[in-house]
Amino acid sequence: MHNIAWECRDQADQAEIYYNHPLRTKVRRLEDENLTLKRLLRENGISWQTRPKSVQASGGRVTRSSSSKARCKPLPHVPVEVQLRILSFALTSSHPIVDPLCRVKPEHLLVREKTKTPQLAIHFLTTCRAYYVEGNKVLWSNNSFVFTNPEALRNFAEVDFKFRQHIKEVNFRLIARFYDDEERTHKISRHHHPDLKKPVALTVHKRPKENTLARRGFRTYGWYQLVDFLTALLPPFDPDRVSPYDGATIAYPPAPKLLPSLEKLRIDFVNFGDDMFNSPPPQLHELASHQLGCTLNEVVLTGLPSDDSGLRACNELAGLLKDEGLLIDHAPSMVALKNSIRALNCGSNECHYSAKVVRAMRPIADHHHDDFHGHFGAGFPAAPKEEGEPPFSPYHSCRTIWKRVPVKIYEGDERKWMLFDRMSGHPWDEVEDEATMFDFMGGSDDGSDEGIVCDNCGEIHPGAIPPLEMMDLYDEL
């Protein structure tokens, strides 16, 4: 049976999204109308707040007894610093917030996320204006967020820009959706991850056969979903930046992206089995390498297929990284079941993954190599240097770069130092033999074995970059 799914945006799902969108528009219109009415009442000296029940019971006449009952005892004074600390504890969750501002679908949650919901005292925000202002700062700056569908990410534009602009890390949970107009079973192989003991049946949404020329059969919303996620990161619409229709031209600066300070992006690809998907669409390259290119310091990918389509998607997503950025490609971290998401564990103290540094070869002299594709000096700053002092290594030179990589992808923030080869981008331990093969081929005039002089920095060090003539000779051999 042919198991490759055709890429599509399902019409029924898109129709549901469109149907729900006018509801938010109606609520927004009612909120604006309510604010306008309140402003009119305040301008005319009329209170818009309801009167106490004691006043209503007295026929609307405020008496001395009713006013004394309505007067509450003053609360004990709490220093502002203590109030802010209480507010911080109340509005900070120990777990990521899934799909903020949206109704979360249970089938998009891990089992532990269903039992351990974020314990947030969100009602603090409705206490008074001061708590609303300070609480929003805490809520959007102290928590981490997971988005399970592109619509939830688009709705995040409802958050005020002054809060969005400080978010530096987000997580996309990209769950492939499958559709079919025939009764047949599709499964992910148990070789998808060592934690799987048997094949996992995919949740396939049944669609009726239509008498149209639309593509039929086994279909998926996978790579297009990735495109929609990245599209949601582009600058959202801002009505304040619309030029008036009076012939005047207003020169606005470029609109900020949805998360302009984003530095780290993790994308969990769920149910992306091998040999199930076609190649990613060309829109992925336009978004990752151009519209959002050279903007992130670190990209973590889990669950990409190990076939050609997954390799191409990984290479395209590397375009999101700044020069010297870190790209991590990890095995699947979760699998989608019928009613929930199941986490897949590493099974060891450290996660084993493929790490790479992209476009890291900096030319010091007038020496340019074929694999140098950096954007240094082109208005795109490189990823910042890692904080801290790396351990000593005799292989540290102009050809290598230190990076702090995560010990475990799934939990904790513990990191360790790892040395990378700037030319290939791979860890030095993996390419050491190949990188040092030229070290003693040149020799010296006095017959000593000091090694060749690096053609890039002019010094002698392990893995010195040989002249182009020597590299061309090696290629011919």
PDB file of N, CA and C in Angstrom, residues 87 91 100-101 122 125 129-145 147 155-170 256-262:
ATOM      1  N   LEU A  87       2.578  38.761  43.866  1.00  0.00           N
ATOM      2  CA  LEU A  87       2.050  38.757  42.504  1.00  0.00           C
ATOM      3  C   LEU A  87       2.903  37.883  41.592  1.00  0.00           C
ATOM      4  N   LEU A  91       1.423  34.457  39.632  1.00  0.00           N
ATOM      5  CA  LEU A  91       1.257  34.472  38.183  1.00  0.00           C
ATOM      6  C   LEU A  91       2.409  33.797  37.449  1.00  0.00           C
ATOM      7  N   PRO A 100      -1.822  29.828  25.081  1.00  0.00           N
ATOM      8  CA  PRO A 100      -2.424  30.934  25.824  1.00  0.00           C
ATOM      9  C   PRO A 100      -3.448  31.679  24.960  1.00  0.00           C
ATOM     10  N   LEU A 101      -4.501  32.169  25.620  1.00  0.00           N
ATOM     11  CA  LEU A 101      -5.594  32.925  24.994  1.00  0.00           C
ATOM     12  C   LEU A 101      -6.485  32.051  24.116  1.00  0.00           C
ATOM     13  N   ILE A 122      -5.028  33.950  38.149  1.00  0.00           N
ATOM     14  CA  ILE A 122      -5.235  34.948  37.097  1.00  0.00           C
ATOM     15  C   ILE A 122      -6.192  36.042  37.529  1.00  0.00           C
ATOM     16  N   LEU A 125      -5.459  39.897  38.162  1.00  0.00           N
ATOM     17  CA  LEU A 125      -5.462  40.947  37.144  1.00  0.00           C
ATOM     18  C   LEU A 125      -6.738  41.777  37.173  1.00  0.00           C
ATOM     19  N   ARG A 129      -6.371  48.367  38.736  1.00  0.00           N
ATOM     20  CA  ARG A 129      -5.559  48.709  37.568  1.00  0.00           C
ATOM     21  C   ARG A 129      -4.073  48.474  37.828  1.00  0.00           C
ATOM     22  N   ALA A 130      -3.613  48.758  39.043  1.00  0.00           N
ATOM     23  CA  ALA A 130      -2.188  48.577  39.349  1.00  0.00           C
ATOM     24  C   ALA A 130      -1.813  47.099  39.242  1.00  0.00           C
ATOM     25  N   TYR A 131      -2.663  46.211  39.777  1.00  0.00           N
ATOM     26  CA  TYR A 131      -2.383  44.790  39.680  1.00  0.00           C
ATOM     27  C   TYR A 131      -2.489  44.306  38.235  1.00  0.00           C
ATOM     28  N   TYR A 132      -3.381  44.921  37.482  1.00  0.00           N
ATOM     29  CA  TYR A 132      -3.519  44.534  36.074  1.00  0.00           C
ATOM     30  C   TYR A 132      -2.247  44.862  35.295  1.00  0.00           C
ATOM     31  N   VAL A 133      -1.706  46.044  35.524  1.00  0.00           N
ATOM     32  CA  VAL A 133      -0.515  46.473  34.788  1.00  0.00           C
ATOM     33  C   VAL A 133       0.697  45.639  35.207  1.00  0.00           C
ATOM     34  N   GLU A 134       0.931  45.554  36.523  1.00  0.00           N
ATOM     35  CA  GLU A 134       2.099  44.822  37.001  1.00  0.00           C
ATOM     36  C   GLU A 134       1.947  43.318  36.779  1.00  0.00           C
ATOM     37  N   GLY A 135       0.709  42.816  36.914  1.00  0.00           N
ATOM     38  CA  GLY A 135       0.488  41.390  36.729  1.00  0.00           C
ATOM     39  C   GLY A 135       0.729  40.938  35.306  1.00  0.00           C
ATOM     40  N   ASN A 136       0.355  41.751  34.339  1.00  0.00           N
ATOM     41  CA  ASN A 136       0.612  41.401  32.938  1.00  0.00           C
ATOM     42  C   ASN A 136       2.099  41.310  32.653  1.00  0.00           C
ATOM     43  N   LYS A 137       2.879  42.183  33.261  1.00  0.00           N
ATOM     44  CA  LYS A 137       4.326  42.106  33.069  1.00  0.00           C
ATOM     45  C   LYS A 137       4.863  40.765  33.567  1.00  0.00           C
ATOM     46  N   VAL A 138       4.376  40.345  34.727  1.00  0.00           N
ATOM     47  CA  VAL A 138       4.836  39.085  35.300  1.00  0.00           C
ATOM     48  C   VAL A 138       4.354  37.900  34.468  1.00  0.00           C
ATOM     49  N   LEU A 139       3.076  37.931  34.095  1.00  0.00           N
ATOM     50  CA  LEU A 139       2.479  36.805  33.386  1.00  0.00           C
ATOM     51  C   LEU A 139       3.195  36.504  32.080  1.00  0.00           C
ATOM     52  N   TRP A 140       3.517  37.534  31.318  1.00  0.00           N
ATOM     53  CA  TRP A 140       4.079  37.298  29.984  1.00  0.00           C
ATOM     54  C   TRP A 140       5.599  37.255  29.970  1.00  0.00           C
ATOM     55  N   SER A 141       6.250  37.626  31.067  1.00  0.00           N
ATOM     56  CA  SER A 141       7.720  37.604  31.092  1.00  0.00           C
ATOM     57  C   SER A 141       8.273  36.452  31.928  1.00  0.00           C
ATOM     58  N   ASN A 142       7.514  35.924  32.889  1.00  0.00           N
ATOM     59  CA  ASN A 142       8.021  34.886  33.784  1.00  0.00           C
ATOM     60  C   ASN A 142       7.616  33.471  33.375  1.00  0.00           C
ATOM     61  N   ASN A 143       6.838  33.338  32.327  1.00  0.00           N
ATOM     62  CA  ASN A 143       6.342  32.019  31.945  1.00  0.00           C
ATOM     63  C   ASN A 143       6.855  31.629  30.560  1.00  0.00           C
ATOM     64  N   SER A 144       6.862  30.336  30.308  1.00  0.00           N
ATOM     65  CA  SER A 144       7.192  29.814  28.976  1.00  0.00           C
ATOM     66  C   SER A 144       5.919  29.317  28.314  1.00  0.00           C
ATOM     67  N   PHE A 145       5.918  29.288  26.984  1.00  0.00           N
ATOM     68  CA  PHE A 145       4.690  29.027  26.239  1.00  0.00           C
ATOM     69  C   PHE A 145       4.919  27.948  25.186  1.00  0.00           C
ATOM     70  N   PHE A 147       2.871  26.296  21.823  1.00  0.00           N
ATOM     71  CA  PHE A 147       1.785  26.485  20.862  1.00  0.00           C
ATOM     72  C   PHE A 147       1.609  25.187  20.081  1.00  0.00           C
ATOM     73  N   ASN A 155      -3.298  34.187  17.433  1.00  0.00           N
ATOM     74  CA  ASN A 155      -4.061  34.878  18.467  1.00  0.00           C
ATOM     75  C   ASN A 155      -3.163  35.547  19.501  1.00  0.00           C
ATOM     76  N   PHE A 156      -1.906  35.107  19.569  1.00  0.00           N
ATOM     77  CA  PHE A 156      -0.987  35.718  20.529  1.00  0.00           C
ATOM     78  C   PHE A 156      -0.711  37.175  20.191  1.00  0.00           C
ATOM     79  N   ALA A 157      -1.053  37.590  18.981  1.00  0.00           N
ATOM     80  CA  ALA A 157      -0.913  38.995  18.612  1.00  0.00           C
ATOM     81  C   ALA A 157      -1.847  39.884  19.426  1.00  0.00           C
ATOM     82  N   GLU A 158      -2.869  39.288  20.105  1.00  0.00           N
ATOM     83  CA  GLU A 158      -3.753  40.059  20.963  1.00  0.00           C
ATOM     84  C   GLU A 158      -3.023  40.576  22.192  1.00  0.00           C
ATOM     85  N   VAL A 159      -1.917  39.942  22.568  1.00  0.00           N
ATOM     86  CA  VAL A 159      -1.118  40.417  23.691  1.00  0.00           C
ATOM     87  C   VAL A 159      -0.422  41.713  23.295  1.00  0.00           C
ATOM     88  N   ASP A 160      -0.428  42.673  24.195  1.00  0.00           N
ATOM     89  CA  ASP A 160       0.176  43.968  23.902  1.00  0.00           C
ATOM     90  C   ASP A 160       1.643  43.798  23.498  1.00  0.00           C
ATOM     91  N   PHE A 161       2.070  44.591  22.535  1.00  0.00           N
ATOM     92  CA  PHE A 161       3.426  44.464  22.003  1.00  0.00           C
ATOM     93  C   PHE A 161       4.480  44.681  23.080  1.00  0.00           C
ATOM     94  N   LYS A 162       4.214  45.532  24.056  1.00  0.00           N
ATOM     95  CA  LYS A 162       5.224  45.794  25.097  1.00  0.00           C
ATOM     96  C   LYS A 162       5.494  44.566  25.948  1.00  0.00           C
ATOM     97  N   PHE A 163       4.588  43.584  25.937  1.00  0.00           N
ATOM     98  CA  PHE A 163       4.834  42.329  26.626  1.00  0.00           C
ATOM     99  C   PHE A 163       5.436  41.295  25.683  1.00  0.00           C
ATOM    100  N   ARG A 164       4.986  41.269  24.439  1.00  0.00           N
ATOM    101  CA  ARG A 164       5.503  40.289  23.471  1.00  0.00           C
ATOM    102  C   ARG A 164       6.958  40.534  23.120  1.00  0.00           C
ATOM    103  N   GLN A 165       7.376  41.779  23.153  1.00  0.00           N
ATOM    104  CA  GLN A 165       8.706  42.106  22.647  1.00  0.00           C
ATOM    105  C   GLN A 165       9.836  41.574  23.538  1.00  0.00           C
ATOM    106  N   HIS A 166       9.519  41.109  24.737  1.00  0.00           N
ATOM    107  CA  HIS A 166      10.563  40.598  25.629  1.00  0.00           C
ATOM    108  C   HIS A 166      10.609  39.077  25.681  1.00  0.00           C
ATOM    109  N   ILE A 167       9.749  38.383  24.952  1.00  0.00           N
ATOM    110  CA  ILE A 167       9.751  36.918  24.950  1.00  0.00           C
ATOM    111  C   ILE A 167      10.905  36.421  24.078  1.00  0.00           C
ATOM    112  N   LYS A 168      11.743  35.571  24.644  1.00  0.00           N
ATOM    113  CA  LYS A 168      12.953  35.123  23.952  1.00  0.00           C
ATOM    114  C   LYS A 168      12.935  33.648  23.568  1.00  0.00           C
ATOM    115  N   GLU A 169      11.944  32.901  24.039  1.00  0.00           N
ATOM    116  CA  GLU A 169      11.945  31.467  23.767  1.00  0.00           C
ATOM    117  C   GLU A 169      10.517  30.955  23.695  1.00  0.00           C
ATOM    118  N   VAL A 170      10.201  30.153  22.670  1.00  0.00           N
ATOM    119  CA  VAL A 170       8.897  29.515  22.540  1.00  0.00           C
ATOM    120  C   VAL A 170       9.087  28.100  22.025  1.00  0.00           C
ATOM    121  N   PRO A 256       7.398  45.484  13.462  1.00  0.00           N
ATOM    122  CA  PRO A 256       8.067  44.429  14.236  1.00  0.00           C
ATOM    123  C   PRO A 256       7.365  43.093  14.064  1.00  0.00           C
ATOM    124  N   LYS A 257       8.130  42.029  14.166  1.00  0.00           N
ATOM    125  CA  LYS A 257       7.569  40.683  14.073  1.00  0.00           C
ATOM    126  C   LYS A 257       6.740  40.379  15.316  1.00  0.00           C
ATOM    127  N   LEU A 258       6.058  39.264  15.278  1.00  0.00           N
ATOM    128  CA  LEU A 258       5.211  38.890  16.405  1.00  0.00           C
ATOM    129  C   LEU A 258       6.029  38.795  17.686  1.00  0.00           C
ATOM    130  N   LEU A 259       7.194  38.170  17.618  1.00  0.00           N
ATOM    131  CA  LEU A 259       8.101  38.050  18.768  1.00  0.00           C
ATOM    132  C   LEU A 259       9.458  38.589  18.343  1.00  0.00           C
ATOM    133  N   PRO A 260       9.652  39.904  18.389  1.00  0.00           N
ATOM    134  CA  PRO A 260      10.874  40.486  17.807  1.00  0.00           C
ATOM    135  C   PRO A 260      12.155  40.115  18.537  1.00  0.00           C
ATOM    136  N   SER A 261      12.079  39.716  19.815  1.00  0.00           N
ATOM    137  CA  SER A 261      13.290  39.377  20.572  1.00  0.00           C
ATOM    138  C   SER A 261      13.517  37.882  20.681  1.00  0.00           C
ATOM    139  N   LEU A 262      12.823  37.099  19.869  1.00  0.00           N
ATOM    140  CA  LEU A 262      12.949  35.647  19.946  1.00  0.00           C
ATOM    141  C   LEU A 262      14.381  35.212  19.641  1.00  0.00           C
TER     142      LEU A 262
END
